[in-house]
CSV table of C-alpha atoms and ligand atoms in Angstrom, one decimal:
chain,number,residue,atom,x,y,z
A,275,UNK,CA,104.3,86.8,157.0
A,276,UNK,CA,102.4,83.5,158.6
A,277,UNK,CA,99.1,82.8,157.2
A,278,UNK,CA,97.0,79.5,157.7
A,279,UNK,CA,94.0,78.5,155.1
A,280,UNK,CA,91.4,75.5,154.5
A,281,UNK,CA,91.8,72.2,153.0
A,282,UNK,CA,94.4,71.2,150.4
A,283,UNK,CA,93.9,73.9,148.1
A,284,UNK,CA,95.0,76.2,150.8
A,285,UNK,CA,98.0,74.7,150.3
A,286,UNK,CA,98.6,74.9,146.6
A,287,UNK,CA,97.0,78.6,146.3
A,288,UNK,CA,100.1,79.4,149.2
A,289,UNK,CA,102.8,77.5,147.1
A,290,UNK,CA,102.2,80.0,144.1
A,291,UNK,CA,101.3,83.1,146.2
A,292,UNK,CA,104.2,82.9,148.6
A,293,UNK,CA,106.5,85.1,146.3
A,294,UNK,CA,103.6,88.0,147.6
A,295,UNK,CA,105.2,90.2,150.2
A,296,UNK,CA,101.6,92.5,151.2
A,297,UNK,CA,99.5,91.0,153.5
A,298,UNK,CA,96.4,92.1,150.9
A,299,UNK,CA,97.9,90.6,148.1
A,300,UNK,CA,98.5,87.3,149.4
A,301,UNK,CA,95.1,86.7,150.5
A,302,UNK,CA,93.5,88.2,147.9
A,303,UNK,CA,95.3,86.3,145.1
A,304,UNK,CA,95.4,83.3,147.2
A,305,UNK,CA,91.7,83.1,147.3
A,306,UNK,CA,91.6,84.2,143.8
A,307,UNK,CA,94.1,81.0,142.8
A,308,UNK,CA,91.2,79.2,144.5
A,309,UNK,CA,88.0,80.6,142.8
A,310,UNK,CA,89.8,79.7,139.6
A,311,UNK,CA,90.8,76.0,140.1
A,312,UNK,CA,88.8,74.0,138.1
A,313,UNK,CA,88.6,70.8,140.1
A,314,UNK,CA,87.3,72.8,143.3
A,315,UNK,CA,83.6,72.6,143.5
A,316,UNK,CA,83.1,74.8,146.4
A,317,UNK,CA,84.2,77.9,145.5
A,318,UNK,CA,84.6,80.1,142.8
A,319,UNK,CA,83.5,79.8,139.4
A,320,UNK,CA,83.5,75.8,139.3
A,321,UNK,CA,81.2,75.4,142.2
A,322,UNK,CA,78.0,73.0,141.5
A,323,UNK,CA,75.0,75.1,141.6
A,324,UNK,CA,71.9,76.0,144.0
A,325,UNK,CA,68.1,74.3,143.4
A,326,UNK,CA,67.9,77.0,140.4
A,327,UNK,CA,71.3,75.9,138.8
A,328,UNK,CA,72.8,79.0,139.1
A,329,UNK,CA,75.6,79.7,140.9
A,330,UNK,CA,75.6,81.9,143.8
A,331,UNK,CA,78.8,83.1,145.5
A,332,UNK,CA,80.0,84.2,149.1
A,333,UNK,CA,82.8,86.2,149.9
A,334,UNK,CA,84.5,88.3,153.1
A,335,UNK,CA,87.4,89.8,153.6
A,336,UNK,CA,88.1,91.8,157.3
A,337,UNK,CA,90.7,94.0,157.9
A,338,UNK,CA,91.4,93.4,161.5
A,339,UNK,CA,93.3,96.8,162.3
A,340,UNK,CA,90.6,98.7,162.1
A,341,UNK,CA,87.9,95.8,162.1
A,342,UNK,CA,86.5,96.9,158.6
A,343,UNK,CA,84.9,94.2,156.5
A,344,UNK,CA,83.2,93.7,153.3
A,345,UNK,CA,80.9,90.6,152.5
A,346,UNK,CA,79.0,89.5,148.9
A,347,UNK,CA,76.4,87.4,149.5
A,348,UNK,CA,74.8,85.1,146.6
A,349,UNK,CA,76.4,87.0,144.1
A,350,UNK,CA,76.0,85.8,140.5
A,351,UNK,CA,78.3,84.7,137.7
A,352,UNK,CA,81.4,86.4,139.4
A,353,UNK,CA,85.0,85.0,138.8
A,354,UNK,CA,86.3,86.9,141.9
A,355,UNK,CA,83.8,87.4,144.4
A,356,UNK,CA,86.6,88.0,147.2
A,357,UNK,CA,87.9,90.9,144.7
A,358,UNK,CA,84.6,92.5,145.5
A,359,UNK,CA,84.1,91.7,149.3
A,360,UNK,CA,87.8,93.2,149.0
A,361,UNK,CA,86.9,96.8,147.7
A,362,UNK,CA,83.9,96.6,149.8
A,363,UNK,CA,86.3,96.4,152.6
A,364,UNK,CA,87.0,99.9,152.3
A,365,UNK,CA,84.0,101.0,152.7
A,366,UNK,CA,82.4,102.6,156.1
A,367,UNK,CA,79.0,101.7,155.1
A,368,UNK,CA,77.2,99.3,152.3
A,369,UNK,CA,79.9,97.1,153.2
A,370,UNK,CA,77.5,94.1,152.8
A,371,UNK,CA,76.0,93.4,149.5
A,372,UNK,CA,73.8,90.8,148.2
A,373,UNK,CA,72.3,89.4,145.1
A,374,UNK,CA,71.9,92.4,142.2
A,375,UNK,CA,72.9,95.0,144.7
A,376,UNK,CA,76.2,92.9,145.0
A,377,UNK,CA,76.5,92.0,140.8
A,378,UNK,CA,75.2,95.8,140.2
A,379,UNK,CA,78.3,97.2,142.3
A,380,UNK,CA,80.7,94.7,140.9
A,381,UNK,CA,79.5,96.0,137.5
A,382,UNK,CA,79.9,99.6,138.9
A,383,UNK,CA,83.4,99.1,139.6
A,384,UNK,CA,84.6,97.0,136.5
A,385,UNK,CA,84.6,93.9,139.0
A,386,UNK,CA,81.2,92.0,137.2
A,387,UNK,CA,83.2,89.8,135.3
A,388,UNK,CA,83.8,86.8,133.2
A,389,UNK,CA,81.0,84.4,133.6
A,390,UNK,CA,78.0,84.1,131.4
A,391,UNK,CA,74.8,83.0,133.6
A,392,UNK,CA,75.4,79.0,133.3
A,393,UNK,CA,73.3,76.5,134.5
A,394,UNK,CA,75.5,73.6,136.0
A,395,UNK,CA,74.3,70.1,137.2
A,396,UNK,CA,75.1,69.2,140.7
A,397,UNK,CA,78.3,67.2,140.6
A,398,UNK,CA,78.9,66.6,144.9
A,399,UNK,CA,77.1,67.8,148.2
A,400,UNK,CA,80.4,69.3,149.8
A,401,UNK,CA,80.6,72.8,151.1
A,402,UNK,CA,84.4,72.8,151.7
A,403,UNK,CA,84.9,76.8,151.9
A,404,UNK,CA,88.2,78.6,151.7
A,405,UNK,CA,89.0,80.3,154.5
A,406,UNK,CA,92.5,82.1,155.4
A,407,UNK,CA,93.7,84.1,157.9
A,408,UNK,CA,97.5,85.8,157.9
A,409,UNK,CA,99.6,88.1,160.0
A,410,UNK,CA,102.1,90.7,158.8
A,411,UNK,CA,103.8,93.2,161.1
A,412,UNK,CA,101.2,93.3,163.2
A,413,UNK,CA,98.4,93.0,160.8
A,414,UNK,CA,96.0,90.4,160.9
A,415,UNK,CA,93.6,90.1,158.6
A,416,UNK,CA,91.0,87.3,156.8
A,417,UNK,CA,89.5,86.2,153.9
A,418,UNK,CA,87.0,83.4,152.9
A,419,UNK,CA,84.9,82.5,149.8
A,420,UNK,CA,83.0,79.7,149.2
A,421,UNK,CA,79.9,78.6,146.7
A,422,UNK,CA,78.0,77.3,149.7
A,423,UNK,CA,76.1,74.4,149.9
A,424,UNK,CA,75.6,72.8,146.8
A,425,UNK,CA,72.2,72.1,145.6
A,426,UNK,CA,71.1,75.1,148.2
A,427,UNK,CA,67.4,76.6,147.5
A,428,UNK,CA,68.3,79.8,146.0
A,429,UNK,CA,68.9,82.9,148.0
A,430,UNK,CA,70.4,80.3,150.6
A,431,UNK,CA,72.8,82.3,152.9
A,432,UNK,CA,75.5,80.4,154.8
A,433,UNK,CA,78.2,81.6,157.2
A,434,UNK,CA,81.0,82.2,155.1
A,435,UNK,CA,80.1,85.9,154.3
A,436,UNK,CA,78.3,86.5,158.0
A,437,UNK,CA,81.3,88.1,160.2
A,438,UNK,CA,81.7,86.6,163.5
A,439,UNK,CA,80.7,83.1,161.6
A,440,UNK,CA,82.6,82.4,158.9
A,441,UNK,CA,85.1,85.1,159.8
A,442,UNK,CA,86.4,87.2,162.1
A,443,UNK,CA,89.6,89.4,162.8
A,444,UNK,CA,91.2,91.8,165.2
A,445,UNK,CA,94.6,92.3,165.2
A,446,UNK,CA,94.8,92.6,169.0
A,447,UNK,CA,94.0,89.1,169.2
A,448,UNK,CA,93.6,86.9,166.7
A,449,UNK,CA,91.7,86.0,163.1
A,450,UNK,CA,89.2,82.7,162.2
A,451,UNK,CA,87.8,81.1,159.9
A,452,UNK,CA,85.2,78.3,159.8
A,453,UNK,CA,83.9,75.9,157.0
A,454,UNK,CA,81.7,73.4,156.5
A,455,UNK,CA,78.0,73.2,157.6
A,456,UNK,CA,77.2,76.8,157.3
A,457,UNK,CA,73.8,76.7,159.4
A,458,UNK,CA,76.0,75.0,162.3
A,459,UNK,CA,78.8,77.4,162.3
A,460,UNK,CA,76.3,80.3,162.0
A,461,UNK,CA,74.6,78.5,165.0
A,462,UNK,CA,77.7,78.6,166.6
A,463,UNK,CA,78.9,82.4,165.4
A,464,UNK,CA,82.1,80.3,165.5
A,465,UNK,CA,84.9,82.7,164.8
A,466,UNK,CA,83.4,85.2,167.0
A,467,UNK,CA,82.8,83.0,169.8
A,468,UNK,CA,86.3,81.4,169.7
A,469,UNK,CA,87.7,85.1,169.7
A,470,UNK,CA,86.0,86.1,172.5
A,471,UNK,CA,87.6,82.6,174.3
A,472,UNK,CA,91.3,83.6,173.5
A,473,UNK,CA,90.3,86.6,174.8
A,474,UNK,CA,90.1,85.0,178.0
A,475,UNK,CA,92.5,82.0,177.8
A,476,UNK,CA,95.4,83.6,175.3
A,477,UNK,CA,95.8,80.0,173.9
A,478,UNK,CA,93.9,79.8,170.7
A,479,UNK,CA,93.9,76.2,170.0
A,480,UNK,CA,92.7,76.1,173.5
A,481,UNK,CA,90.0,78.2,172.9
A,482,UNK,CA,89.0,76.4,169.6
A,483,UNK,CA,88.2,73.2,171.3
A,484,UNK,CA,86.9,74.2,173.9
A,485,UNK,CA,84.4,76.5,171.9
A,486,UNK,CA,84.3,73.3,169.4
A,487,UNK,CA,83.5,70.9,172.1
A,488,UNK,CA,81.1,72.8,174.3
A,489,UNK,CA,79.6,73.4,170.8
A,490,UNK,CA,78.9,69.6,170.5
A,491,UNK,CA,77.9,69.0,173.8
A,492,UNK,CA,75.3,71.9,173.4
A,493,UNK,CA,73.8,70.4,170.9
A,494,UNK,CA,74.2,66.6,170.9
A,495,UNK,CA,70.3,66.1,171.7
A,496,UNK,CA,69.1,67.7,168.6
A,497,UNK,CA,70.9,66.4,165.4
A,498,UNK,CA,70.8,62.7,164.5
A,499,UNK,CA,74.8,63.0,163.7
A,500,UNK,CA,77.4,65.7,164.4
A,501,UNK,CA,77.1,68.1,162.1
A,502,UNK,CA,80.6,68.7,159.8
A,503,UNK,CA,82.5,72.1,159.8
A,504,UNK,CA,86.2,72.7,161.1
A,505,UNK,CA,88.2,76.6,161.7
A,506,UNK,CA,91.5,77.2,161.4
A,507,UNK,CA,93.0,80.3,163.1
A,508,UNK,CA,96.2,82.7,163.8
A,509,UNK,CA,96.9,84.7,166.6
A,510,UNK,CA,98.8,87.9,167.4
A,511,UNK,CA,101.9,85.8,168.4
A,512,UNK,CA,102.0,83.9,164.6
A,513,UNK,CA,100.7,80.7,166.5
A,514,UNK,CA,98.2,79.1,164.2
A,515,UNK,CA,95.4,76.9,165.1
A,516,UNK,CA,93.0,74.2,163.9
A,517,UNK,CA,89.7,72.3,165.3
A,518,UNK,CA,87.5,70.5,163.3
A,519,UNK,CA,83.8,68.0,164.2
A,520,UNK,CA,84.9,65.5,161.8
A,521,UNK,CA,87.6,62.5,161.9
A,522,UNK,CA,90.7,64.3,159.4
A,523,UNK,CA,90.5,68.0,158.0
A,524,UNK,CA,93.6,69.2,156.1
A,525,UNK,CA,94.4,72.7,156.1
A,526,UNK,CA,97.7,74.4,154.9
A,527,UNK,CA,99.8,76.9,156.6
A,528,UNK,CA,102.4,79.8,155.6
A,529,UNK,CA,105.1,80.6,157.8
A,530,UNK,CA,107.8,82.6,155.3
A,531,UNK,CA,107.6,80.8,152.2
A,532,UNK,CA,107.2,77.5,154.1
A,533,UNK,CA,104.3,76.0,153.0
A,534,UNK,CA,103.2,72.9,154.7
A,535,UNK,CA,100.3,70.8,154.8
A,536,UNK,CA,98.9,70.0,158.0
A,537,UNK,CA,96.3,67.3,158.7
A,538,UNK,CA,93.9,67.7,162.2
A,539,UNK,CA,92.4,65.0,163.7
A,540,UNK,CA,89.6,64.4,166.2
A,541,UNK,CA,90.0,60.6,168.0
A,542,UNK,CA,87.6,59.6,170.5
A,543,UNK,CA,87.0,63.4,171.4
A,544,UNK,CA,90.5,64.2,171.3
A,545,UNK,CA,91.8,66.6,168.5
A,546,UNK,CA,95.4,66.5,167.5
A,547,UNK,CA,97.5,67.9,164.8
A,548,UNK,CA,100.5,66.8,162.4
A,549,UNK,CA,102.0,67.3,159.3
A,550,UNK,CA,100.3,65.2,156.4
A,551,UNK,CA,102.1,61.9,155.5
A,552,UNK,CA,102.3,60.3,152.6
A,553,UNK,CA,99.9,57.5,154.0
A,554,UNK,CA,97.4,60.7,153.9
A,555,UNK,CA,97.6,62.0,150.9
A,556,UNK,CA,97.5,58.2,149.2
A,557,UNK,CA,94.0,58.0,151.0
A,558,UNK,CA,92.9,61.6,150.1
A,559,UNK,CA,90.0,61.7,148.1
A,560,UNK,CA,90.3,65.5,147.3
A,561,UNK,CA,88.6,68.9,149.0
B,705,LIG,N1,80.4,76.9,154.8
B,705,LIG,C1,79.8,77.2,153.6
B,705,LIG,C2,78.3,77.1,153.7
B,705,LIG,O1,77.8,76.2,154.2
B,705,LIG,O2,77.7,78.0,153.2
């Protein structure tokens, strides 16, 4: 199994998963290490609140064999909501669920869980998702979950549980997924659009910067600074990718319990990638 994932806690939710041998089960309980880790406040049940001080919590998970998905979308108070995007997977339609349709069905299917409806002051202004993408015999698949913006106006919907944005997979070609600045990447439909590219060029870093940087150029008139997000990506061939708007953007990848933490860069236009050093991690202030 190879799988690739977001940020540094990509890398820690892989270390403890790796001893999973389904494809399923490592995403699912990697993203589910994630949602639980208390000093990520992003995703999962630690996030920092939207304008209402609730929490409201996005989730996909796409099943690129047959190209099934299920999302959650501003769903409340849930420990796991990739556990539900997860079951909703399965399903041919009311795959995408939000708000109380999304809590009512978790509920439905002993999934509504742990949380008590807190109210939370906002701690940071991050929206560092998780997103992971893996390949197993064949099978590629991707999951993502993320808290969103913090400080969002309530019923605030970003990319993370819009396939094509914050996710895509098809395990013909390849699986992506995005975070940061969810109205950008949705502007972007990132990991559809760099799909459609390998499509074309059969190189997916290629394709991620050239979707990345033709992305910029598109819109370099009409925001007063680059807007933040980065994708990281697998193909059908186990080689992994990464792209990212902003100067460093770690990400973690899985390659049969080899778990590594990469670090991609973007100098002067110019985006490279290489293992993390310890010069990195002294300077890293944390996803
Ligand atoms: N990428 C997460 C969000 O902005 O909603």
């Amino acid at each position: 199994m190879k799988a690739i994932g977001t940020w540094k806690m990509s890398y820690e939710a892989f270390k403890i998963n790796s001893y999973q041998k389904r494809i399923d089960d490592f995403l699912i309980n990697s993203i589910k290490y994630v949602e639980d880790m208390k000093d990520v406040h992003t995703v999962g049940s630690y996030s920092v609140p939207n304008d209402s001080g609730f929490l409201e919590l996005d989730a996909a998970f796409m099943n690129g064999d047959s190209l099934m998905f299920g999302s959650v979308i501003g769903i409340r108070n849930e420990r796991h909501p990739i556990e539900v995007a997860y079951k909703l997977s399965k399903l041919v339609h009311n795959n995408i669920l939000c708000s109380n349709g999304a809590n009512r069905y978790a509920l439905e299917n002993d999934l509504g869980n742990n949380y008590p409806d807190v109210y939370k002051e906002e701690t940071d202004n991050s929206h560092d998702t998780c997103g992971m993408c893996a390949l197993n015999g064949g099978s590629i698949k991707a999951a993502i979950s993320s808290s969103g913006r913090a400080n969002k106006h309530e019923g605030r919907v970003g990319d993370s549980p819009l396939i094509g944005s914050g996710f895509y997979a098809d395990s013909e070609f390849c699986a992506v997924t995005s975070t940061g600045d969810g109205e950008a990447i949705a502007r972007a439909v990132l990991a559809k659009s760099i799909t459609d590219e390998y499509k074309i060029c059969h190189d997916l870093q290629m394709a991620m910067n050239h979707v990345v940087d033709e992305y910029l150029r598109r819109i370099e008139d009409y925001y007063v600074s680059v807007p933040s997000f980065c994708c990281v990506g697998i193909d059908a061939d186990g080689n992994f990718a990464a792209c990212t708007s902003l100067d460093d953007f770690p990400f973690a990848t899985y390659d049969d319990g080899d778990v590594k933490l990469m670090v991609c860069r973007r100098v002067d236009g110019k985006v490279t990638i290489s293992e993390a050093d310890e010069e990195f991690l002294k300077n890293y202030k944390g996803d």
